[in-house]
Amino acid sequence: MDFNGDGKIDLLVASDSGILSLLLGNGDGTFGNPIPLLPGPGSIVVADFNGDNRPDIAVTVPGISSNSQSGLIWLFNTAGPTVPDFVITSSPLKPATLAPGSSASSTITLTSVGGFSASVALSCAGLPSGATCSFAPASLPGGSGTSTLTIATTAASGLFRLTERHLTPKINDHTIPFLFVLSAMSLLLALFVRRQGSAGHRGAPLTLAVLLCAAILLISCGSGNSSGASSGGGAGTQAGNYTVTVSGTFTSGATTITHTTTLTLIVQ
């Protein structure tokens, strides 16, 4: 039961010595020092007896002597008025440790305080590179309920590059004169072969082939266009311990209420 309206569970106990005490909660499962209320309580009832939306306490006390009657004592809660608000908590990520490329989940719980009933949007921060988070649902109407948070990591990917080269003729100021000279030399070579007959005919094809190869190399050398597509790989989510902050935010006009809870993300 939350006696002081701070959204944290408090504890009402009767000690072995017969003292009724109140321990205010710290919100992490621990409690503050006991606040003595009254000695020798009997039965205890906690309820809102005066309709102010705050829990009160009623206890029975035994009579002073065997002839006296037992009584009933009311302890009315005088804490300040409860302001509408909400509390956000989270369960540990499961699995607690994950490899790059896998995911982990947590249950996010919102608890309404003081009649809070508005919608709260969820978000996260502090994720490592290559990791994303998602909520299902992404917001909680009514200021209470649960949402499943999923944190996904990415594995390292490879690197490849595809390149294609197209050869195209390289035409410049020296190409046309060279072709003219080559044509003239070929014509002279043909006339020479015709006059010399079979004796000069043997070496003519080889000479002509050398001239043609030289022409082809001159035209194509240095020419070419390359095009390709590359795909860059990524390092993925790096190993390490990360603190992820989950936020619940309510916004209405100029009023904004934000509460957070943290999670530990371990990537190996």
C-alpha positions as a Python dict, from the first residue, in 0.01 Angstrom:
ca = {
    (1, 'M'): (0, 0, 0),
    (2, 'D'): (128, 348, -88),
    (3, 'F'): (58, 564, 216),
    (4, 'N'): (240, 884, 115),
    (5, 'G'): (142, 899, -254),
    (6, 'D'): (493, 877, -400),
    (7, 'G'): (416, 576, -615),
    (8, 'K'): (625, 344, -398),
    (9, 'I'): (488, 58, -193),
    (10, 'D'): (507, 114, 185),
    (11, 'L'): (490, -140, 464),
    (12, 'L'): (273, -141, 777),
    (13, 'V'): (393, -384, 1044),
    (14, 'A'): (331, -477, 1405),
    (15, 'S'): (656, -569, 1576),
    (16, 'D'): (707, -840, 1833),
    (17, 'S'): (715, -572, 2098),
    (18, 'G'): (361, -471, 2006),
    (19, 'I'): (440, -146, 1822),
    (20, 'L'): (254, -59, 1504),
    (21, 'S'): (503, 101, 1264),
    (22, 'L'): (507, 234, 911),
    (23, 'L'): (805, 180, 680),
    (24, 'L'): (813, 402, 372),
    (25, 'G'): (927, 230, 53),
    (26, 'N'): (1239, 333, -139),
    (27, 'G'): (1107, 199, -468),
    (28, 'D'): (1376, -67, -504),
    (29, 'G'): (1238, -332, -270),
    (30, 'T'): (1387, -178, 43),
    (31, 'F'): (1223, 37, 310),
    (32, 'G'): (1317, 325, 537),
    (33, 'N'): (1338, 322, 914),
    (34, 'P'): (1019, 228, 1106),
    (35, 'I'): (791, 517, 1201),
    (36, 'P'): (613, 419, 1528),
    (37, 'L'): (237, 485, 1515),
    (38, 'L'): (90, 338, 1832),
    (39, 'P'): (154, 56, 2080),
    (40, 'G'): (-39, -261, 2137),
    (41, 'P'): (-256, -286, 1823),
    (42, 'G'): (-503, -563, 1773),
    (43, 'S'): (-666, -614, 1434),
    (44, 'I'): (-561, -379, 1156),
    (45, 'V'): (-767, -250, 864),
    (46, 'V'): (-634, -22, 588),
    (47, 'A'): (-890, 171, 381),
    (48, 'D'): (-993, 521, 278),
    (49, 'F'): (-1230, 599, 562),
    (50, 'N'): (-1284, 971, 493),
    (51, 'G'): (-1301, 970, 111),
    (52, 'D'): (-990, 1179, 38),
    (53, 'N'): (-830, 917, -189),
    (54, 'R'): (-561, 841, 68),
    (55, 'P'): (-532, 517, 267),
    (56, 'D'): (-615, 540, 637),
    (57, 'I'): (-559, 291, 918),
    (58, 'A'): (-802, 152, 1170),
    (59, 'V'): (-684, -67, 1457),
    (60, 'T'): (-846, -229, 1756),
    (61, 'V'): (-684, -192, 2094),
    (62, 'P'): (-749, -409, 2400),
    (63, 'G'): (-888, -268, 2721),
    (64, 'I'): (-655, -152, 2996),
    (65, 'S'): (-792, -411, 3235),
    (66, 'S'): (-997, -724, 3210),
    (67, 'N'): (-1310, -528, 3299),
    (68, 'S'): (-1257, -253, 3040),
    (69, 'Q'): (-1377, -274, 2683),
    (70, 'S'): (-1152, -279, 2379),
    (71, 'G'): (-1154, 20, 2150),
    (72, 'L'): (-1106, 125, 1790),
    (73, 'I'): (-857, 385, 1674),
    (74, 'W'): (-854, 556, 1337),
    (75, 'L'): (-530, 695, 1196),
    (76, 'F'): (-622, 933, 916),
    (77, 'N'): (-366, 989, 645),
    (78, 'T'): (-261, 1356, 642),
    (79, 'A'): (-11, 1333, 357),
    (80, 'G'): (-36, 1607, 97),
    (81, 'P'): (-288, 1565, -183),
    (82, 'T'): (-185, 1303, -435),
    (83, 'V'): (-76, 1453, -766),
    (84, 'P'): (-178, 1248, -1072),
    (85, 'D'): (135, 1077, -1193),
    (86, 'F'): (272, 741, -1304),
    (87, 'V'): (559, 509, -1217),
    (88, 'I'): (760, 316, -1479),
    (89, 'T'): (952, -4, -1406),
    (90, 'S'): (1122, -270, -1618),
    (91, 'S'): (1213, -635, -1591),
    (92, 'P'): (1570, -747, -1672),
    (93, 'L'): (1644, -819, -2036),
    (94, 'K'): (1607, -1179, -2147),
    (95, 'P'): (1841, -1325, -2245),
    (96, 'A'): (2078, -1135, -2017),
    (97, 'T'): (2366, -1177, -2264),
    (98, 'L'): (2332, -1187, -2643),
    (99, 'A'): (2550, -1218, -2948),
    (100, 'P'): (2549, -962, -3231),
    (101, 'G'): (2257, -1032, -3461),
    (102, 'S'): (2024, -1153, -3184),
    (103, 'S'): (1765, -974, -2971),
    (104, 'A'): (1648, -947, -2611),
    (105, 'S'): (1319, -837, -2454),
    (106, 'S'): (1193, -676, -2135),
    (107, 'T'): (850, -604, -1989),
    (108, 'I'): (787, -236, -1923),
    (109, 'T'): (522, -170, -1659),
    (110, 'L'): (339, 157, -1593),
    (111, 'T'): (149, 212, -1269),
    (112, 'S'): (-97, 495, -1229),
    (113, 'V'): (-69, 717, -920),
    (114, 'G'): (-333, 957, -790),
    (115, 'G'): (-586, 884, -1060),
    (116, 'F'): (-354, 944, -1354),
    (117, 'S'): (-532, 821, -1669),
    (118, 'A'): (-357, 978, -1969),
    (119, 'S'): (-163, 809, -2249),
    (120, 'V'): (212, 763, -2200),
    (121, 'A'): (452, 729, -2497),
    (122, 'L'): (754, 501, -2464),
    (123, 'S'): (1102, 554, -2605),
    (124, 'C'): (1457, 438, -2545),
    (125, 'A'): (1808, 588, -2554),
    (126, 'G'): (2165, 477, -2500),
    (127, 'L'): (2165, 198, -2757),
    (128, 'P'): (2498, 95, -2912),
    (129, 'S'): (2564, 141, -3281),
    (130, 'G'): (2374, -108, -3494),
    (131, 'A'): (2104, -173, -3232),
    (132, 'T'): (1737, -73, -3242),
    (133, 'C'): (1449, -85, -2998),
    (134, 'S'): (1075, -130, -3044),
    (135, 'F'): (775, -136, -2812),
    (136, 'A'): (455, -336, -2840),
    (137, 'P'): (250, -128, -2789),
    (138, 'A'): (444, 196, -2837),
    (139, 'S'): (221, 383, -2591),
    (140, 'L'): (2, 289, -2296),
    (141, 'P'): (-340, 454, -2268),
    (142, 'G'): (-478, 518, -1923),
    (143, 'G'): (-133, 559, -1767),
    (144, 'S'): (-104, 193, -1671),
    (145, 'G'): (-37, -145, -1826),
    (146, 'T'): (255, -331, -1979),
    (147, 'S'): (451, -311, -2303),
    (148, 'T'): (709, -550, -2445),
    (149, 'L'): (1042, -387, -2530),
    (150, 'T'): (1256, -564, -2790),
    (151, 'I'): (1619, -464, -2848),
    (152, 'A'): (1766, -602, -3171),
    (153, 'T'): (2138, -602, -3256),
    (154, 'T'): (2313, -654, -3589),
    (155, 'A'): (2591, -892, -3685),
    (156, 'A'): (2899, -783, -3877),
    (157, 'S'): (2860, -798, -4255),
    (158, 'G'): (3120, -846, -4532),
    (159, 'L'): (3252, -599, -4789),
    (160, 'F'): (3232, -654, -5163),
    (161, 'R'): (3286, -440, -5473),
    (162, 'L'): (3177, -516, -5827),
    (163, 'T'): (3353, -325, -6103),
    (164, 'E'): (3298, -347, -6477),
    (165, 'R'): (3540, -195, -6729),
    (166, 'H'): (3442, -98, -7079),
    (167, 'L'): (3711, -39, -7337),
    (168, 'T'): (3637, 231, -7592),
    (169, 'P'): (3859, 364, -7870),
    (170, 'K'): (4069, 659, -7768),
    (171, 'I'): (4062, 914, -8045),
    (172, 'N'): (4301, 1207, -8013),
    (173, 'D'): (4507, 1441, -8232),
    (174, 'H'): (4772, 1173, -8300),
    (175, 'T'): (4539, 891, -8397),
    (176, 'I'): (4429, 1006, -8744),
    (177, 'P'): (4781, 1091, -8874),
    (178, 'F'): (4909, 756, -8749),
    (179, 'L'): (4632, 570, -8928),
    (180, 'F'): (4712, 764, -9247),
    (181, 'V'): (5082, 671, -9222),
    (182, 'L'): (4991, 309, -9145),
    (183, 'S'): (4765, 292, -9450),
    (184, 'A'): (5038, 437, -9671),
    (185, 'M'): (5296, 191, -9538),
    (186, 'S'): (5057, -97, -9597),
    (187, 'L'): (5002, 15, -9957),
    (188, 'L'): (5378, 45, -10022),
    (189, 'L'): (5432, -295, -9860),
    (190, 'A'): (5171, -449, -10091),
    (191, 'L'): (5339, -297, -10400),
    (192, 'F'): (5678, -415, -10280),
    (193, 'V'): (5552, -767, -10231),
    (194, 'R'): (5399, -771, -10579),
    (195, 'R'): (5725, -665, -10742),
    (196, 'Q'): (5950, -897, -10543),
    (197, 'G'): (5732, -1195, -10607),
    (198, 'S'): (5755, -1502, -10390),
    (199, 'A'): (6089, -1403, -10227),
    (200, 'G'): (5946, -1102, -10046),
    (201, 'H'): (5611, -1260, -9989),
    (202, 'R'): (5727, -1469, -9694),
    (203, 'G'): (5804, -1180, -9454),
    (204, 'A'): (5525, -946, -9559),
    (205, 'P'): (5243, -1095, -9348),
    (206, 'L'): (5453, -1076, -9032),
    (207, 'T'): (5543, -715, -9095),
    (208, 'L'): (5183, -622, -9165),
    (209, 'A'): (5067, -800, -8847),
    (210, 'V'): (5318, -604, -8636),
    (211, 'L'): (5192, -276, -8782),
    (212, 'L'): (4830, -365, -8713),
    (213, 'C'): (4904, -462, -8348),
    (214, 'A'): (5084, -133, -8294),
    (215, 'A'): (4782, 55, -8425),
    (216, 'I'): (4541, -131, -8200),
    (217, 'L'): (4756, -72, -7890),
    (218, 'L'): (4787, 298, -7964),
    (219, 'I'): (4414, 340, -8005),
    (220, 'S'): (4306, 141, -7702),
    (221, 'C'): (4587, 222, -7457),
    (222, 'G'): (4463, 431, -7168),
    (223, 'S'): (4107, 423, -7283),
    (224, 'G'): (3832, 274, -7081),
    (225, 'N'): (3545, 360, -6856),
    (226, 'S'): (3475, 176, -6537),
    (227, 'S'): (3150, 152, -6356),
    (228, 'G'): (3044, -62, -6069),
    (229, 'A'): (2849, -98, -5754),
    (230, 'S'): (2992, -137, -5409),
    (231, 'S'): (2831, -242, -5089),
    (232, 'G'): (2999, -147, -4767),
    (233, 'G'): (2987, -394, -4486),
    (234, 'G'): (2939, -295, -4124),
    (235, 'A'): (3105, -387, -3801),
    (236, 'G'): (2771, -474, -3645),
    (237, 'T'): (2694, -417, -3279),
    (238, 'Q'): (3018, -410, -3085),
    (239, 'A'): (3065, -622, -2773),
    (240, 'G'): (3030, -444, -2442),
    (241, 'N'): (2800, -349, -2156),
    (242, 'Y'): (2550, -74, -2230),
    (243, 'T'): (2300, 114, -2015),
    (244, 'V'): (1972, 160, -2199),
    (245, 'T'): (1732, 422, -2067),
    (246, 'V'): (1360, 366, -2123),
    (247, 'S'): (1143, 676, -2093),
    (248, 'G'): (771, 719, -2046),
    (249, 'T'): (646, 1063, -2146),
    (250, 'F'): (311, 1233, -2108),
    (251, 'T'): (261, 1567, -2283),
    (252, 'S'): (-43, 1792, -2272),
    (253, 'G'): (1, 2153, -2376),
    (254, 'A'): (282, 2303, -2168),
    (255, 'T'): (277, 2012, -1921),
    (256, 'T'): (524, 1728, -1967),
    (257, 'I'): (581, 1441, -1728),
    (258, 'T'): (870, 1204, -1792),
    (259, 'H'): (990, 911, -1586),
    (260, 'T'): (1268, 668, -1672),
    (261, 'T'): (1395, 323, -1593),
    (262, 'T'): (1727, 168, -1695),
    (263, 'L'): (1832, -168, -1836),
    (264, 'T'): (2172, -330, -1879),
    (265, 'L'): (2242, -463, -2229),
    (266, 'I'): (2535, -707, -2253),
    (267, 'V'): (2668, -791, -2601),
    (268, 'Q'): (2941, -1053, -2637),
}
